[in-house]
Tab-separated table of C-alpha atoms in Angstrom:
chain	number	residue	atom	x	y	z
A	1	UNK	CA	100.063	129.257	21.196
A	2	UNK	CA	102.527	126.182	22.355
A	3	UNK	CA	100.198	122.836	23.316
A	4	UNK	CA	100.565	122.166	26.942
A	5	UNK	CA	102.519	118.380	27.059
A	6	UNK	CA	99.975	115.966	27.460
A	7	UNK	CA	98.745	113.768	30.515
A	8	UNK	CA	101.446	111.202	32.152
A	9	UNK	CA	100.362	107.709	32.131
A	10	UNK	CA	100.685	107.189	35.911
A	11	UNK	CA	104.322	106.088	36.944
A	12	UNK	CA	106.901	108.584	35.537
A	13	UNK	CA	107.677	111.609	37.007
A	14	UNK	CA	104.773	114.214	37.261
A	15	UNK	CA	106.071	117.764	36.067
A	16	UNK	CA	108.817	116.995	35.206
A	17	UNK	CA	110.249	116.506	38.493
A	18	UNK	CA	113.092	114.345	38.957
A	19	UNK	CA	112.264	110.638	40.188
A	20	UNK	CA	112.852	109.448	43.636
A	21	UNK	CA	114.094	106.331	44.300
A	22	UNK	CA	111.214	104.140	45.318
A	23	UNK	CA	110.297	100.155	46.500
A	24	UNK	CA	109.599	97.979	44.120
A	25	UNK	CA	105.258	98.399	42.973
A	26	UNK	CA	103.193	96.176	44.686
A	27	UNK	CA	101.554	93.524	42.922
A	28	UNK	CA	101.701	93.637	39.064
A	29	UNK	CA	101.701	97.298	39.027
A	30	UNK	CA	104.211	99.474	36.762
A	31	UNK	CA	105.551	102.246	35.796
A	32	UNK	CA	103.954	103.599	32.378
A	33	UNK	CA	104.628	105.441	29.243
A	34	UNK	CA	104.107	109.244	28.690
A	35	UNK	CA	101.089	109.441	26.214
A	36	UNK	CA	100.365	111.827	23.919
A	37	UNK	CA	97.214	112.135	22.524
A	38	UNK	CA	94.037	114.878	21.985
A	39	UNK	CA	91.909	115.538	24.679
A	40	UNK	CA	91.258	113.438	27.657
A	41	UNK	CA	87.575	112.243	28.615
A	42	UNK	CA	87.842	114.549	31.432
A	43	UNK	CA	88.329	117.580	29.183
A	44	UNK	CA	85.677	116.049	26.587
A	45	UNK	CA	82.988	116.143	29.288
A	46	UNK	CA	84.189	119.511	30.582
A	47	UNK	CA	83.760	120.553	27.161
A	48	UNK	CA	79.829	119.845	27.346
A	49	UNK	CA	79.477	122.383	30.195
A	50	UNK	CA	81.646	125.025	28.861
A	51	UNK	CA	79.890	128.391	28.558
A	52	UNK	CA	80.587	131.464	27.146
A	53	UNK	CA	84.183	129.917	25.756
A	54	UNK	CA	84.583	128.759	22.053
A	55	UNK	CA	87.281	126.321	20.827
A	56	UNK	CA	88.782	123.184	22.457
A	57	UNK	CA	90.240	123.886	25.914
A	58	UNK	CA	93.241	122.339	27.432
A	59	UNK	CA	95.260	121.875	30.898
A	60	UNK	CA	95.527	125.185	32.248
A	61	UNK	CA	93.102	126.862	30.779
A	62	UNK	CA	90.436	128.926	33.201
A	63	UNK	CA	86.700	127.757	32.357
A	64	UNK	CA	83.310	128.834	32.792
A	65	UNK	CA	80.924	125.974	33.233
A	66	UNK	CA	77.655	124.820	33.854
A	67	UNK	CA	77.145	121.981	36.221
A	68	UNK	CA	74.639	119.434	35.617
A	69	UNK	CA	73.665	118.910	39.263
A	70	UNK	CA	74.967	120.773	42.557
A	71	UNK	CA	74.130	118.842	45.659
A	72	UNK	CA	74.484	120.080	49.238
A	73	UNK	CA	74.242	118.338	52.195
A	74	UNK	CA	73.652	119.250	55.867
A	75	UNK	CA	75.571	122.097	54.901
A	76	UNK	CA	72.705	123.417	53.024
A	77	UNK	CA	72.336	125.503	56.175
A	78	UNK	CA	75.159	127.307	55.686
A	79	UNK	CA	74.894	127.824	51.874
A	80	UNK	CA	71.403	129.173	52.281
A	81	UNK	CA	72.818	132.093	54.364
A	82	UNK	CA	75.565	132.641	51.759
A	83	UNK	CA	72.819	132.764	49.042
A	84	UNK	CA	71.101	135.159	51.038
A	85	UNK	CA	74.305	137.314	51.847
A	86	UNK	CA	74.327	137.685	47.862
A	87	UNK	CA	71.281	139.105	48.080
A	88	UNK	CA	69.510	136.724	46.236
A	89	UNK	CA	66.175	135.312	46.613
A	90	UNK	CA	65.389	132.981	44.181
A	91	UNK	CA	67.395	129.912	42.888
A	92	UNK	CA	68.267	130.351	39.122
A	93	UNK	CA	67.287	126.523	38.044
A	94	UNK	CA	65.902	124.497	40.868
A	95	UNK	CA	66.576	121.349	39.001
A	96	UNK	CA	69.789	121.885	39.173
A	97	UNK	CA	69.930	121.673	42.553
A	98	UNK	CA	69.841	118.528	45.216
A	99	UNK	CA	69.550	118.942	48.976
A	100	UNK	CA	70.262	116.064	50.584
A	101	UNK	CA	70.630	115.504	54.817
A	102	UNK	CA	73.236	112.816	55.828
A	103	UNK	CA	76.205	114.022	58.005
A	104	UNK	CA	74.334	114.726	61.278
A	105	UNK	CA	71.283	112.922	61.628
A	106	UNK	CA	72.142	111.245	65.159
A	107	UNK	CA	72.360	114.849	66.287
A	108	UNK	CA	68.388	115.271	67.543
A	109	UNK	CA	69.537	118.605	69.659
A	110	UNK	CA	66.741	121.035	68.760
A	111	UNK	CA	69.205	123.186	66.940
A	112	UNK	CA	69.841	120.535	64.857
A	113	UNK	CA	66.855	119.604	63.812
A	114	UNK	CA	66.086	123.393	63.408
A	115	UNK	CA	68.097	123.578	61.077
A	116	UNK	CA	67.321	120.425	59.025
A	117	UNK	CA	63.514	122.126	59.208
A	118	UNK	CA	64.787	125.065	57.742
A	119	UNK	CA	66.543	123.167	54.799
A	120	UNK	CA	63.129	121.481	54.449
A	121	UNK	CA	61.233	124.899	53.981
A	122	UNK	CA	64.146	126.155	51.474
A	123	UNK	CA	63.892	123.549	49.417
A	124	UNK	CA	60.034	123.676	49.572
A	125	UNK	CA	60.208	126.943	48.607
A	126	UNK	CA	62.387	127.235	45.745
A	127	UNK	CA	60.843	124.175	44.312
A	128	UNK	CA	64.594	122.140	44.604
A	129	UNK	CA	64.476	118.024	45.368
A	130	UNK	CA	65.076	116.982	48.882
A	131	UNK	CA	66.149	114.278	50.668
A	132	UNK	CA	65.676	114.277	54.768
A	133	UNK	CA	68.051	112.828	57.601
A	134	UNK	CA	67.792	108.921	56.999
A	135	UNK	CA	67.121	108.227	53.195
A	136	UNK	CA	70.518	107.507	52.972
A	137	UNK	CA	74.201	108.810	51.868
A	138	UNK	CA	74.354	112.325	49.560
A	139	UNK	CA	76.451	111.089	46.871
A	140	UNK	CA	74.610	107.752	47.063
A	141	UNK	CA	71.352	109.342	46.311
A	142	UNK	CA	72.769	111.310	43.500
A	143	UNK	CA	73.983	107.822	41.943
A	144	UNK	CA	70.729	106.092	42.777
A	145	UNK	CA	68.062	108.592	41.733
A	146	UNK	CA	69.844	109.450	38.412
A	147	UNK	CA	70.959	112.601	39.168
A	148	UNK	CA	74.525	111.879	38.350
A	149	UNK	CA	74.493	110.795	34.518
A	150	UNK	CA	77.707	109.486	32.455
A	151	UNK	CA	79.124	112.193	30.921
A	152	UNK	CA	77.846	114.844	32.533
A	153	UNK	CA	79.034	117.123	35.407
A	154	UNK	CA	78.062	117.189	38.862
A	155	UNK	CA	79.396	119.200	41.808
A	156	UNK	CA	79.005	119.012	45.608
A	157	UNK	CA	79.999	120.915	48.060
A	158	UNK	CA	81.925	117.905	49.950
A	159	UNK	CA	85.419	116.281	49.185
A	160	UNK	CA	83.689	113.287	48.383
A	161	UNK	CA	82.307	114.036	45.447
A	162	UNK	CA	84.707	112.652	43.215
A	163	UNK	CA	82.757	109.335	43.547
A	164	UNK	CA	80.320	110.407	40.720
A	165	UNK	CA	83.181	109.053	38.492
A	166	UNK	CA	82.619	105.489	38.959
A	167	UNK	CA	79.700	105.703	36.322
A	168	UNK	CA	81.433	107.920	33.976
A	169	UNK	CA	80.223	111.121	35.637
A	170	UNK	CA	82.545	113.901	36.196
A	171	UNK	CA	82.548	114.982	39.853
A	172	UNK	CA	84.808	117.175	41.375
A	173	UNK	CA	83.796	119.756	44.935
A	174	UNK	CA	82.973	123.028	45.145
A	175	UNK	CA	83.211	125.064	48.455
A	176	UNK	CA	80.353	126.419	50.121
A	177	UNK	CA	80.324	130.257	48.623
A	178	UNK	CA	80.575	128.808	44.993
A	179	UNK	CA	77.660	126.256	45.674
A	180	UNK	CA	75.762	129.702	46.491
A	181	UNK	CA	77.032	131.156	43.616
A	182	UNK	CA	75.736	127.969	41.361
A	183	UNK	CA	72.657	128.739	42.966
A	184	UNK	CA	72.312	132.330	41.889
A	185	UNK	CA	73.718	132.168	38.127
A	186	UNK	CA	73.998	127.995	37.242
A	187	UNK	CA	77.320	128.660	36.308
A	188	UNK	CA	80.962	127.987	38.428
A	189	UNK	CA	84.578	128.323	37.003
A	190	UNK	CA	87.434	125.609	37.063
A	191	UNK	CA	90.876	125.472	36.156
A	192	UNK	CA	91.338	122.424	34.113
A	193	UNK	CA	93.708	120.297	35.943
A	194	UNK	CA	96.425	118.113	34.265
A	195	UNK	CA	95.617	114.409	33.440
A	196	UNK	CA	96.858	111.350	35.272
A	197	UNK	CA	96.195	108.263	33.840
A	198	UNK	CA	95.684	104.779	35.321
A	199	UNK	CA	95.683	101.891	33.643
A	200	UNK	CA	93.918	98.573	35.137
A	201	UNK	CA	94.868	95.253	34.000
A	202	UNK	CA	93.922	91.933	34.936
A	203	UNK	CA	91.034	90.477	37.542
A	204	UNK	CA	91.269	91.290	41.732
A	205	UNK	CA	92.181	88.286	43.035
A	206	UNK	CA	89.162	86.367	45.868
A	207	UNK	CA	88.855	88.522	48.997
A	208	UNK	CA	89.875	91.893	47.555
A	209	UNK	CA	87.831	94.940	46.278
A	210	UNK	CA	87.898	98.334	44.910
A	211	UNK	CA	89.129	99.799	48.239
A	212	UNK	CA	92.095	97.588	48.335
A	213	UNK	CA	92.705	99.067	44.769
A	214	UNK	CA	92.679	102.486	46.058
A	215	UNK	CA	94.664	101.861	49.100
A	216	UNK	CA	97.214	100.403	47.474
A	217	UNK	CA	97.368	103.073	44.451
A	218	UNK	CA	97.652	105.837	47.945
A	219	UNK	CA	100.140	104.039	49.117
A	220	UNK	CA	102.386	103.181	46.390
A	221	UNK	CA	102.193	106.740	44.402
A	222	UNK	CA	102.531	108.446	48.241
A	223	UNK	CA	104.520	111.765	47.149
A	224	UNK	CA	101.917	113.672	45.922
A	225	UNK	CA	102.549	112.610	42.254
A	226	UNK	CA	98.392	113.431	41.257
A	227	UNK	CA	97.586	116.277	43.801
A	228	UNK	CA	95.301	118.030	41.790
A	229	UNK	CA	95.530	116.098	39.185
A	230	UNK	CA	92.506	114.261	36.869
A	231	UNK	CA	92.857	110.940	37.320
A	232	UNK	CA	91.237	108.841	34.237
A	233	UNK	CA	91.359	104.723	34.881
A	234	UNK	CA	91.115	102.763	32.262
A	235	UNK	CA	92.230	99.216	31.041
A	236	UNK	CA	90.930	95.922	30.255
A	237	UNK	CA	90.657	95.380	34.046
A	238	UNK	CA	87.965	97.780	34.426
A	239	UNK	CA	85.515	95.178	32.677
A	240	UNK	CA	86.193	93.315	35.745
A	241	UNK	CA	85.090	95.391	38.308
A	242	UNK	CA	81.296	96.085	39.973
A	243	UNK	CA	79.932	99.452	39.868
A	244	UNK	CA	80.084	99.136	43.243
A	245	UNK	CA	84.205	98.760	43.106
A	246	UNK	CA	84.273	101.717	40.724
A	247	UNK	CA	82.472	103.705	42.823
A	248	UNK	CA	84.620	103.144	45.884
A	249	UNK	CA	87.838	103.543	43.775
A	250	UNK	CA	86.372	107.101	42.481
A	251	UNK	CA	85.305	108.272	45.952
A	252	UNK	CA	88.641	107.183	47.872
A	253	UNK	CA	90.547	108.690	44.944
A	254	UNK	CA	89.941	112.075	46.894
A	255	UNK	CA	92.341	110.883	49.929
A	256	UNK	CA	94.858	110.479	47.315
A	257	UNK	CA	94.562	114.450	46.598
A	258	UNK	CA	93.370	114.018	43.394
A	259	UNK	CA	90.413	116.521	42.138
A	260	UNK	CA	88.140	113.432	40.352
A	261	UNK	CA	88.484	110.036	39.872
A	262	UNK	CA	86.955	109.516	36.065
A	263	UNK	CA	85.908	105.352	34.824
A	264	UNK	CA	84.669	105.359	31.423
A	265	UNK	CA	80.931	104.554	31.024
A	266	UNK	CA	80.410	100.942	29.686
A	267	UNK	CA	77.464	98.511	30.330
């Protein structure tokens, strides 16, 4: 079986597409060298949740896999009457799952807050950790509570969930239906995406942060070049940057289309 080509180091031409003529990179950024190399850290930690699959897998390849956490939000609502649709009635691990209100909590319409009481009961219920309107941010309480661990995997059903990576945690988003179907077998698929690396060098200058970082990597790479993609940062520069930074780099990294936004776990 012929080795798919390795991940790009972020700058040449993705695909092998031919290169557009572009402005000059902003700051010190540049164009890198196409790396070859094993697997990437985002295949190593898919490799943890692979089930059912034997053997090393590789960019293309369709995978099983078994998420360390699933959260939901105030879309819970919604994903309950999938779950039910399926005609299932009992979650298959409840500590797999997190329920967590944030989107709508201003909304005190009695609908609303009917349905926030019946995402209460559910999770009472089925035994699953909840979090109601005003403990804070989803993906913050996954981060502060420990449910998102370096190296594992963690899905939510929201775009956002990319920011996981900024600890070394693999997060990616699942749609509503397969957060129901995580619910009734622990297990979703993925199609492991190519690699884009990112390499970070030097210290942010006073006044900027991780979201200037990310805004600037959206705006100079603008032409789709890691829709879809993996993106792995690394680089000295990463020792420079708060958790804080990462975790705004990894989360904004889904407005640049990419499908997770992966720092490797240090101190």
């Amino acid at each position: 079986r012929r080795r798919p080509p390795a991940a790009p180091a972020i700058g040449r031409a993705i695909h092998g597409r031919r290169r557009r003529p572009r402005s000059p990179a902003p700051g010190g950024m540049r164009r890198g060298d196409v790396r070859r190399a094993g697997q990437s850290l985002v295949q190593k930690i898919l490799q943890r949740h692979v089930v059912g699959q034997s053997g090393p897998i590789r960019t293309g390849d369709f995978v099983s896999l078994r998420p360390w956490r699933v959260m939901t939000h105030d879309n819970t609502h919604a994903v309950v009457q999938k779950f039910r649709a399926l005609g299932a009635a009992k979650v298959q691990d409840p500590a797999q799952l997190v329920f967590a209100l944030d989107h709508d909590i201003q909304n005190t319409s009695e609908a609303n807050l009917g349905r926030y009481k019946a995402i209460e009961d559910f999770a009472k219920e089925q035994g699953v950790d909840f979090y109601p309107a005003g403990r804070g941010i989803g993906h913050q309480v996954m981060v502060e509570e420990l449910y998102a661990e370096p190296g594992s995997l963690c899905v939510a059903s929201d775009s956002h969930s990319n920011m996981y990576g900024g600890i070394g945690c693999l997060g990616t988003p699942v749609v509503r239906t397969d957060a129901a179907s995580i619910w009734c077998t622990g297990r979703t698929w993925w199609r492991v995406p190519p690699t884009a690396l990112v390499e970070l060098v030097g210290t942010l200058p006073p006044g900027c942060s991780g979201k200037d970082v990310i805004i600037a990597l959206c705006g100079w790479l603008n032409q789709d070049q890691v829709l879809n993609h993996a993106v792995e940062f690394c680089g000295e520069g990463i020792a420079a940057l708060s958790v804080e930074d990462r975790l705004t780099i990894a989360n904004m990294s889904t407005e640049w289309g990419a499908l997770c936004g992966l720092f490797p776990a240090d101190e």
